[in-house]
Amino acid sequence: MKENTENSSRSLKWEENGELAHKDLSELIERLKNVENEHASSELSRLGTKSNKID
């Protein structure tokens, strides 16, 4: 299985307040949901919902 090298080598963007940029946070949560077990995936979904409300 080959990963897209453009996505795998890209750095995460951090905001001045020390938090991960919203777009990068959303992408990270989605990627983790794809590889985690069902319980962890549902917790990540909850986290993703919480981060979307912050905007």
PDB file with SEQRES, HELIX, SHEET and CRYST1 records, atoms N, CA, C and O in Angstrom:
SEQRES   1 A   55  MET LYS GLU ASN THR GLU ASN SER SER ARG SER LEU LYS          
SEQRES   2 A   55  TRP GLU GLU ASN GLY GLU LEU ALA HIS LYS ASP LEU SER          
SEQRES   3 A   55  GLU LEU ILE GLU ARG LEU LYS ASN VAL GLU ASN GLU HIS          
SEQRES   4 A   55  ALA SER SER GLU LEU SER ARG LEU GLY THR LYS SER ASN          
SEQRES   5 A   55  LYS ILE ASP                                                  
HELIX    1 AA1 THR A    5  SER A    8  1                                   4    
HELIX    2 AA2 HIS A   22  VAL A   35  1                                  14    
HELIX    3 AA3 GLU A   38  ILE A   54  1                                  17    
CRYST1    1.000    1.000    1.000  90.00  90.00  90.00 P 1           1          
ATOM      1  N   MET A   1       0.853  -1.185   0.000  1.00  0.00           N  
ATOM      2  CA  MET A   1       0.000   0.000   0.000  1.00  0.00           C  
ATOM      3  C   MET A   1       0.897   1.246   0.000  1.00  0.00           C  
ATOM      4  O   MET A   1       1.694   1.438   0.918  1.00  0.00           O  
ATOM      5  N   LYS A   2       0.765   2.081  -1.020  1.00  0.00           N  
ATOM      6  CA  LYS A   2       1.561   3.283  -1.156  1.00  0.00           C  
ATOM      7  C   LYS A   2       0.781   4.501  -0.682  1.00  0.00           C  
ATOM      8  O   LYS A   2      -0.385   4.683  -1.032  1.00  0.00           O  
ATOM      9  N   GLU A   3       1.444   5.334   0.122  1.00  0.00           N  
ATOM     10  CA  GLU A   3       0.816   6.582   0.544  1.00  0.00           C  
ATOM     11  C   GLU A   3       1.140   7.685  -0.450  1.00  0.00           C  
ATOM     12  O   GLU A   3       2.152   7.640  -1.149  1.00  0.00           O  
ATOM     13  N   ASN A   4       0.274   8.659  -0.497  1.00  0.00           N  
ATOM     14  CA  ASN A   4       0.531   9.832  -1.318  1.00  0.00           C  
ATOM     15  C   ASN A   4       1.677  10.598  -0.661  1.00  0.00           C  
ATOM     16  O   ASN A   4       1.530  11.073   0.465  1.00  0.00           O  
ATOM     17  N   THR A   5       2.803  10.725  -1.337  1.00  0.00           N  
ATOM     18  CA  THR A   5       3.963  11.364  -0.729  1.00  0.00           C  
ATOM     19  C   THR A   5       3.724  12.835  -0.450  1.00  0.00           C  
ATOM     20  O   THR A   5       4.333  13.399   0.459  1.00  0.00           O  
ATOM     21  N   GLU A   6       2.852  13.459  -1.213  1.00  0.00           N  
ATOM     22  CA  GLU A   6       2.557  14.869  -0.970  1.00  0.00           C  
ATOM     23  C   GLU A   6       1.921  15.050   0.407  1.00  0.00           C  
ATOM     24  O   GLU A   6       2.276  15.979   1.132  1.00  0.00           O  
ATOM     25  N   ASN A   7       0.987  14.174   0.776  1.00  0.00           N  
ATOM     26  CA  ASN A   7       0.324  14.274   2.067  1.00  0.00           C  
ATOM     27  C   ASN A   7       1.196  13.768   3.211  1.00  0.00           C  
ATOM     28  O   ASN A   7       1.171  14.350   4.296  1.00  0.00           O  
ATOM     29  N   SER A   8       1.959  12.710   3.002  1.00  0.00           N  
ATOM     30  CA  SER A   8       2.723  12.122   4.090  1.00  0.00           C  
ATOM     31  C   SER A   8       3.926  12.974   4.485  1.00  0.00           C  
ATOM     32  O   SER A   8       4.387  12.878   5.622  1.00  0.00           O  
ATOM     33  N   SER A   9       4.443  13.796   3.591  1.00  0.00           N  
ATOM     34  CA  SER A   9       5.609  14.605   3.917  1.00  0.00           C  
ATOM     35  C   SER A   9       5.253  16.031   4.313  1.00  0.00           C  
ATOM     36  O   SER A   9       6.133  16.816   4.667  1.00  0.00           O  
ATOM     37  N   ARG A  10       3.983  16.368   4.257  1.00  0.00           N  
ATOM     38  CA  ARG A  10       3.553  17.727   4.580  1.00  0.00           C  
ATOM     39  C   ARG A  10       3.610  17.958   6.088  1.00  0.00           C  
ATOM     40  O   ARG A  10       3.231  17.083   6.867  1.00  0.00           O  
ATOM     41  N   SER A  11       4.079  19.123   6.495  1.00  0.00           N  
ATOM     42  CA  SER A  11       4.133  19.471   7.905  1.00  0.00           C  
ATOM     43  C   SER A  11       2.782  19.990   8.375  1.00  0.00           C  
ATOM     44  O   SER A  11       2.002  20.547   7.601  1.00  0.00           O  
ATOM     45  N   LEU A  12       2.530  19.795   9.650  1.00  0.00           N  
ATOM     46  CA  LEU A  12       1.315  20.341  10.235  1.00  0.00           C  
ATOM     47  C   LEU A  12       1.515  21.826  10.497  1.00  0.00           C  
ATOM     48  O   LEU A  12       2.615  22.262  10.836  1.00  0.00           O  
ATOM     49  N   LYS A  13       0.459  22.589  10.340  1.00  0.00           N  
ATOM     50  CA  LYS A  13       0.540  24.028  10.579  1.00  0.00           C  
ATOM     51  C   LYS A  13       0.028  24.330  11.985  1.00  0.00           C  
ATOM     52  O   LYS A  13      -1.054  23.891  12.375  1.00  0.00           O  
ATOM     53  N   TRP A  14       0.806  25.069  12.719  1.00  0.00           N  
ATOM     54  CA  TRP A  14       0.434  25.454  14.073  1.00  0.00           C  
ATOM     55  C   TRP A  14       0.097  26.931  14.106  1.00  0.00           C  
ATOM     56  O   TRP A  14       0.755  27.746  13.459  1.00  0.00           O  
ATOM     57  N   GLU A  15      -0.931  27.268  14.863  1.00  0.00           N  
ATOM     58  CA  GLU A  15      -1.342  28.657  15.018  1.00  0.00           C  
ATOM     59  C   GLU A  15      -0.421  29.357  16.015  1.00  0.00           C  
ATOM     60  O   GLU A  15       0.335  28.700  16.731  1.00  0.00           O  
ATOM     61  N   GLU A  16      -0.482  30.684  16.064  1.00  0.00           N  
ATOM     62  CA  GLU A  16       0.348  31.450  16.994  1.00  0.00           C  
ATOM     63  C   GLU A  16       0.006  31.143  18.450  1.00  0.00           C  
ATOM     64  O   GLU A  16       0.857  31.275  19.330  1.00  0.00           O  
ATOM     65  N   ASN A  17      -1.240  30.733  18.705  1.00  0.00           N  
ATOM     66  CA  ASN A  17      -1.649  30.422  20.079  1.00  0.00           C  
ATOM     67  C   ASN A  17      -1.216  29.015  20.505  1.00  0.00           C  
ATOM     68  O   ASN A  17      -1.553  28.570  21.602  1.00  0.00           O  
ATOM     69  N   GLY A  18      -0.467  28.312  19.638  1.00  0.00           N  
ATOM     70  CA  GLY A  18       0.052  26.997  19.971  1.00  0.00           C  
ATOM     71  C   GLY A  18      -0.864  25.844  19.609  1.00  0.00           C  
ATOM     72  O   GLY A  18      -0.527  24.688  19.864  1.00  0.00           O  
ATOM     73  N   GLU A  19      -2.018  26.136  19.016  1.00  0.00           N  
ATOM     74  CA  GLU A  19      -2.948  25.080  18.639  1.00  0.00           C  
ATOM     75  C   GLU A  19      -2.744  24.693  17.179  1.00  0.00           C  
ATOM     76  O   GLU A  19      -2.271  25.482  16.361  1.00  0.00           O  
ATOM     77  N   LEU A  20      -3.112  23.468  16.887  1.00  0.00           N  
ATOM     78  CA  LEU A  20      -3.024  22.969  15.523  1.00  0.00           C  
ATOM     79  C   LEU A  20      -4.061  23.678  14.660  1.00  0.00           C  
ATOM     80  O   LEU A  20      -5.201  23.869  15.085  1.00  0.00           O  
ATOM     81  N   ALA A  21      -3.673  24.064  13.462  1.00  0.00           N  
ATOM     82  CA  ALA A  21      -4.598  24.725  12.532  1.00  0.00           C  
ATOM     83  C   ALA A  21      -5.819  23.826  12.326  1.00  0.00           C  
ATOM     84  O   ALA A  21      -5.684  22.606  12.232  1.00  0.00           O  
ATOM     85  N   HIS A  22      -6.999  24.423  12.256  1.00  0.00           N  
ATOM     86  CA  HIS A  22      -8.247  23.662  12.195  1.00  0.00           C  
ATOM     87  C   HIS A  22      -8.265  22.655  11.044  1.00  0.00           C  
ATOM     88  O   HIS A  22      -8.679  21.511  11.235  1.00  0.00           O  
ATOM     89  N   LYS A  23      -7.829  23.060   9.870  1.00  0.00           N  
ATOM     90  CA  LYS A  23      -7.828  22.152   8.711  1.00  0.00           C  
ATOM     91  C   LYS A  23      -6.945  20.941   8.989  1.00  0.00           C  
ATOM     92  O   LYS A  23      -7.335  19.810   8.698  1.00  0.00           O  
ATOM     93  N   ASP A  24      -5.755  21.170   9.551  1.00  0.00           N  
ATOM     94  CA  ASP A  24      -4.850  20.072   9.852  1.00  0.00           C  
ATOM     95  C   ASP A  24      -5.412  19.191  10.965  1.00  0.00           C  
ATOM     96  O   ASP A  24      -5.248  17.972  10.920  1.00  0.00           O  
ATOM     97  N   LEU A  25      -6.066  19.777  11.954  1.00  0.00           N  
ATOM     98  CA  LEU A  25      -6.688  19.000  13.018  1.00  0.00           C  
ATOM     99  C   LEU A  25      -7.777  18.099  12.450  1.00  0.00           C  
ATOM    100  O   LEU A  25      -7.853  16.922  12.803  1.00  0.00           O  
ATOM    101  N   SER A  26      -8.615  18.635  11.582  1.00  0.00           N  
ATOM    102  CA  SER A  26      -9.678  17.849  10.966  1.00  0.00           C  
ATOM    103  C   SER A  26      -9.116  16.692  10.149  1.00  0.00           C  
ATOM    104  O   SER A  26      -9.610  15.568  10.237  1.00  0.00           O  
ATOM    105  N   GLU A  27      -8.086  16.964   9.357  1.00  0.00           N  
ATOM    106  CA  GLU A  27      -7.464  15.914   8.542  1.00  0.00           C  
ATOM    107  C   GLU A  27      -6.823  14.838   9.416  1.00  0.00           C  
ATOM    108  O   GLU A  27      -6.919  13.649   9.112  1.00  0.00           O  
ATOM    109  N   LEU A  28      -6.167  15.257  10.503  1.00  0.00           N  
ATOM    110  CA  LEU A  28      -5.535  14.310  11.413  1.00  0.00           C  
ATOM    111  C   LEU A  28      -6.580  13.405  12.070  1.00  0.00           C  
ATOM    112  O   LEU A  28      -6.383  12.194  12.165  1.00  0.00           O  
ATOM    113  N   ILE A  29      -7.674  13.985  12.514  1.00  0.00           N  
ATOM    114  CA  ILE A  29      -8.744  13.204  13.135  1.00  0.00           C  
ATOM    115  C   ILE A  29      -9.300  12.190  12.145  1.00  0.00           C  
ATOM    116  O   ILE A  29      -9.507  11.030  12.500  1.00  0.00           O  
ATOM    117  N   GLU A  30      -9.543  12.611  10.911  1.00  0.00           N  
ATOM    118  CA  GLU A  30     -10.081  11.693   9.895  1.00  0.00           C  
ATOM    119  C   GLU A  30      -9.113  10.548   9.610  1.00  0.00           C  
ATOM    120  O   GLU A  30      -9.538   9.399   9.488  1.00  0.00           O  
ATOM    121  N   ARG A  31      -7.840  10.841   9.506  1.00  0.00           N  
ATOM    122  CA  ARG A  31      -6.848   9.788   9.253  1.00  0.00           C  
ATOM    123  C   ARG A  31      -6.791   8.803  10.416  1.00  0.00           C  
ATOM    124  O   ARG A  31      -6.726   7.591  10.207  1.00  0.00           O  
ATOM    125  N   LEU A  32      -6.814   9.321  11.631  1.00  0.00           N  
ATOM    126  CA  LEU A  32      -6.766   8.450  12.801  1.00  0.00           C  
ATOM    127  C   LEU A  32      -8.017   7.583  12.909  1.00  0.00           C  
ATOM    128  O   LEU A  32      -7.935   6.421  13.306  1.00  0.00           O  
ATOM    129  N   LYS A  33      -9.171   8.143  12.557  1.00  0.00           N  
ATOM    130  CA  LYS A  33     -10.409   7.365  12.601  1.00  0.00           C  
ATOM    131  C   LYS A  33     -10.344   6.159  11.676  1.00  0.00           C  
ATOM    132  O   LYS A  33     -10.956   5.127  11.956  1.00  0.00           O  
ATOM    133  N   ASN A  34      -9.610   6.280  10.580  1.00  0.00           N  
ATOM    134  CA  ASN A  34      -9.498   5.190   9.607  1.00  0.00           C  
ATOM    135  C   ASN A  34      -8.628   4.030  10.087  1.00  0.00           C  
ATOM    136  O   ASN A  34      -8.741   2.924   9.559  1.00  0.00           O  
ATOM    137  N   VAL A  35      -7.771   4.257  11.068  1.00  0.00           N  
ATOM    138  CA  VAL A  35      -6.866   3.200  11.508  1.00  0.00           C  
ATOM    139  C   VAL A  35      -7.105   2.729  12.941  1.00  0.00           C  
ATOM    140  O   VAL A  35      -6.548   1.712  13.354  1.00  0.00           O  
ATOM    141  N   GLU A  36      -7.913   3.442  13.691  1.00  0.00           N  
ATOM    142  CA  GLU A  36      -8.167   3.077  15.085  1.00  0.00           C  
ATOM    143  C   GLU A  36      -9.312   2.088  15.205  1.00  0.00           C  
ATOM    144  O   GLU A  36     -10.104   1.917  14.279  1.00  0.00           O  
ATOM    145  N   ASN A  37      -9.389   1.426  16.378  1.00  0.00           N  
ATOM    146  CA  ASN A  37     -10.495   0.512  16.636  1.00  0.00           C  
ATOM    147  C   ASN A  37     -11.799   1.294  16.791  1.00  0.00           C  
ATOM    148  O   ASN A  37     -11.789   2.525  16.817  1.00  0.00           O  
ATOM    149  N   GLU A  38     -12.911   0.583  16.892  1.00  0.00           N  
ATOM    150  CA  GLU A  38     -14.230   1.222  16.897  1.00  0.00           C  
ATOM    151  C   GLU A  38     -14.407   2.199  18.058  1.00  0.00           C  
ATOM    152  O   GLU A  38     -14.944   3.291  17.868  1.00  0.00           O  
ATOM    153  N   HIS A  39     -13.961   1.821  19.260  1.00  0.00           N  
ATOM    154  CA  HIS A  39     -14.117   2.709  20.420  1.00  0.00           C  
ATOM    155  C   HIS A  39     -13.308   3.997  20.236  1.00  0.00           C  
ATOM    156  O   HIS A  39     -13.822   5.098  20.434  1.00  0.00           O  
ATOM    157  N   ALA A  40     -12.054   3.846  19.859  1.00  0.00           N  
ATOM    158  CA  ALA A  40     -11.206   5.020  19.657  1.00  0.00           C  
ATOM    159  C   ALA A  40     -11.740   5.877  18.514  1.00  0.00           C  
ATOM    160  O   ALA A  40     -11.688   7.105  18.574  1.00  0.00           O  
ATOM    161  N   SER A  41     -12.247   5.230  17.487  1.00  0.00           N  
ATOM    162  CA  SER A  41     -12.792   5.958  16.342  1.00  0.00           C  
ATOM    163  C   SER A  41     -13.989   6.808  16.755  1.00  0.00           C  
ATOM    164  O   SER A  41     -14.132   7.942  16.297  1.00  0.00           O  
ATOM    165  N   SER A  42     -14.850   6.268  17.617  1.00  0.00           N  
ATOM    166  CA  SER A  42     -16.012   7.044  18.053  1.00  0.00           C  
ATOM    167  C   SER A  42     -15.576   8.212  18.935  1.00  0.00           C  
ATOM    168  O   SER A  42     -16.187   9.280  18.889  1.00  0.00           O  
ATOM    169  N   GLU A  43     -14.529   8.023  19.735  1.00  0.00           N  
ATOM    170  CA  GLU A  43     -14.007   9.129  20.544  1.00  0.00           C  
ATOM    171  C   GLU A  43     -13.400  10.212  19.644  1.00  0.00           C  
ATOM    172  O   GLU A  43     -13.549  11.404  19.913  1.00  0.00           O  
ATOM    173  N   LEU A  44     -12.722   9.792  18.585  1.00  0.00           N  
ATOM    174  CA  LEU A  44     -12.162  10.751  17.635  1.00  0.00           C  
ATOM    175  C   LEU A  44     -13.274  11.517  16.924  1.00  0.00           C  
ATOM    176  O   LEU A  44     -13.132  12.710  16.657  1.00  0.00           O  
ATOM    177  N   SER A  45     -14.368  10.845  16.619  1.00  0.00           N  
ATOM    178  CA  SER A  45     -15.516  11.521  16.005  1.00  0.00           C  
ATOM    179  C   SER A  45     -16.060  12.587  16.941  1.00  0.00           C  
ATOM    180  O   SER A  45     -16.419  13.682  16.509  1.00  0.00           O  
ATOM    181  N   ARG A  46     -16.118  12.257  18.231  1.00  0.00           N  
ATOM    182  CA  ARG A  46     -16.587  13.217  19.231  1.00  0.00           C  
ATOM    183  C   ARG A  46     -15.643  14.410  19.287  1.00  0.00           C  
ATOM    184  O   ARG A  46     -16.088  15.556  19.349  1.00  0.00           O  
ATOM    185  N   LEU A  47     -14.356  14.148  19.265  1.00  0.00           N  
ATOM    186  CA  LEU A  47     -13.363  15.217  19.273  1.00  0.00           C  
ATOM    187  C   LEU A  47     -13.502  16.086  18.026  1.00  0.00           C  
ATOM    188  O   LEU A  47     -13.428  17.313  18.106  1.00  0.00           O  
ATOM    189  N   GLY A  48     -13.701  15.449  16.878  1.00  0.00           N  
ATOM    190  CA  GLY A  48     -13.873  16.192  15.633  1.00  0.00           C  
ATOM    191  C   GLY A  48     -15.095  17.082  15.668  1.00  0.00           C  
ATOM    192  O   GLY A  48     -15.061  18.206  15.170  1.00  0.00           O  
ATOM    193  N   THR A  49     -16.187  16.584  16.260  1.00  0.00           N  
ATOM    194  CA  THR A  49     -17.397  17.390  16.399  1.00  0.00           C  
ATOM    195  C   THR A  49     -17.135  18.586  17.302  1.00  0.00           C  
ATOM    196  O   THR A  49     -17.577  19.698  17.012  1.00  0.00           O  
ATOM    197  N   LYS A  50     -16.426  18.361  18.383  1.00  0.00           N  
ATOM    198  CA  LYS A  50     -16.089  19.439  19.320  1.00  0.00           C  
ATOM    199  C   LYS A  50     -15.241  20.503  18.639  1.00  0.00           C  
ATOM    200  O   LYS A  50     -15.466  21.698  18.834  1.00  0.00           O  
ATOM    201  N   SER A  51     -14.257  20.071  17.832  1.00  0.00           N  
ATOM    202  CA  SER A  51     -13.378  21.039  17.174  1.00  0.00           C  
ATOM    203  C   SER A  51     -14.123  21.835  16.113  1.00  0.00           C  
ATOM    204  O   SER A  51     -13.778  22.989  15.857  1.00  0.00           O  
ATOM    205  N   ASN A  52     -15.145  21.239  15.487  1.00  0.00           N  
ATOM    206  CA  ASN A  52     -15.939  21.963  14.488  1.00  0.00           C  
ATOM    207  C   ASN A  52     -16.792  23.035  15.121  1.00  0.00           C  
ATOM    208  O   ASN A  52     -17.073  24.043  14.473  1.00  0.00           O  
ATOM    209  N   LYS A  53     -17.215  22.864  16.354  1.00  0.00           N  
ATOM    210  CA  LYS A  53     -18.034  23.848  17.053  1.00  0.00           C  
ATOM    211  C   LYS A  53     -17.231  25.064  17.457  1.00  0.00           C  
ATOM    212  O   LYS A  53     -17.798  26.140  17.646  1.00  0.00           O  
ATOM    213  N   ILE A  54     -15.903  24.918  17.598  1.00  0.00           N  
ATOM    214  CA  ILE A  54     -15.038  26.006  18.028  1.00  0.00           C  
ATOM    215  C   ILE A  54     -14.972  27.106  16.974  1.00  0.00           C  
ATOM    216  O   ILE A  54     -14.834  28.279  17.322  1.00  0.00           O  
ATOM    217  N   ASP A  55     -15.068  26.755  15.703  1.00  0.00           N  
ATOM    218  CA  ASP A  55     -14.947  27.736  14.611  1.00  0.00           C  
ATOM    219  C   ASP A  55     -15.890  28.847  14.722  1.00  0.00           C  
ATOM    220  O   ASP A  55     -15.896  29.739  13.874  1.00  0.00           O  
TER     221      ASP A  55                                                      
END                                                                             
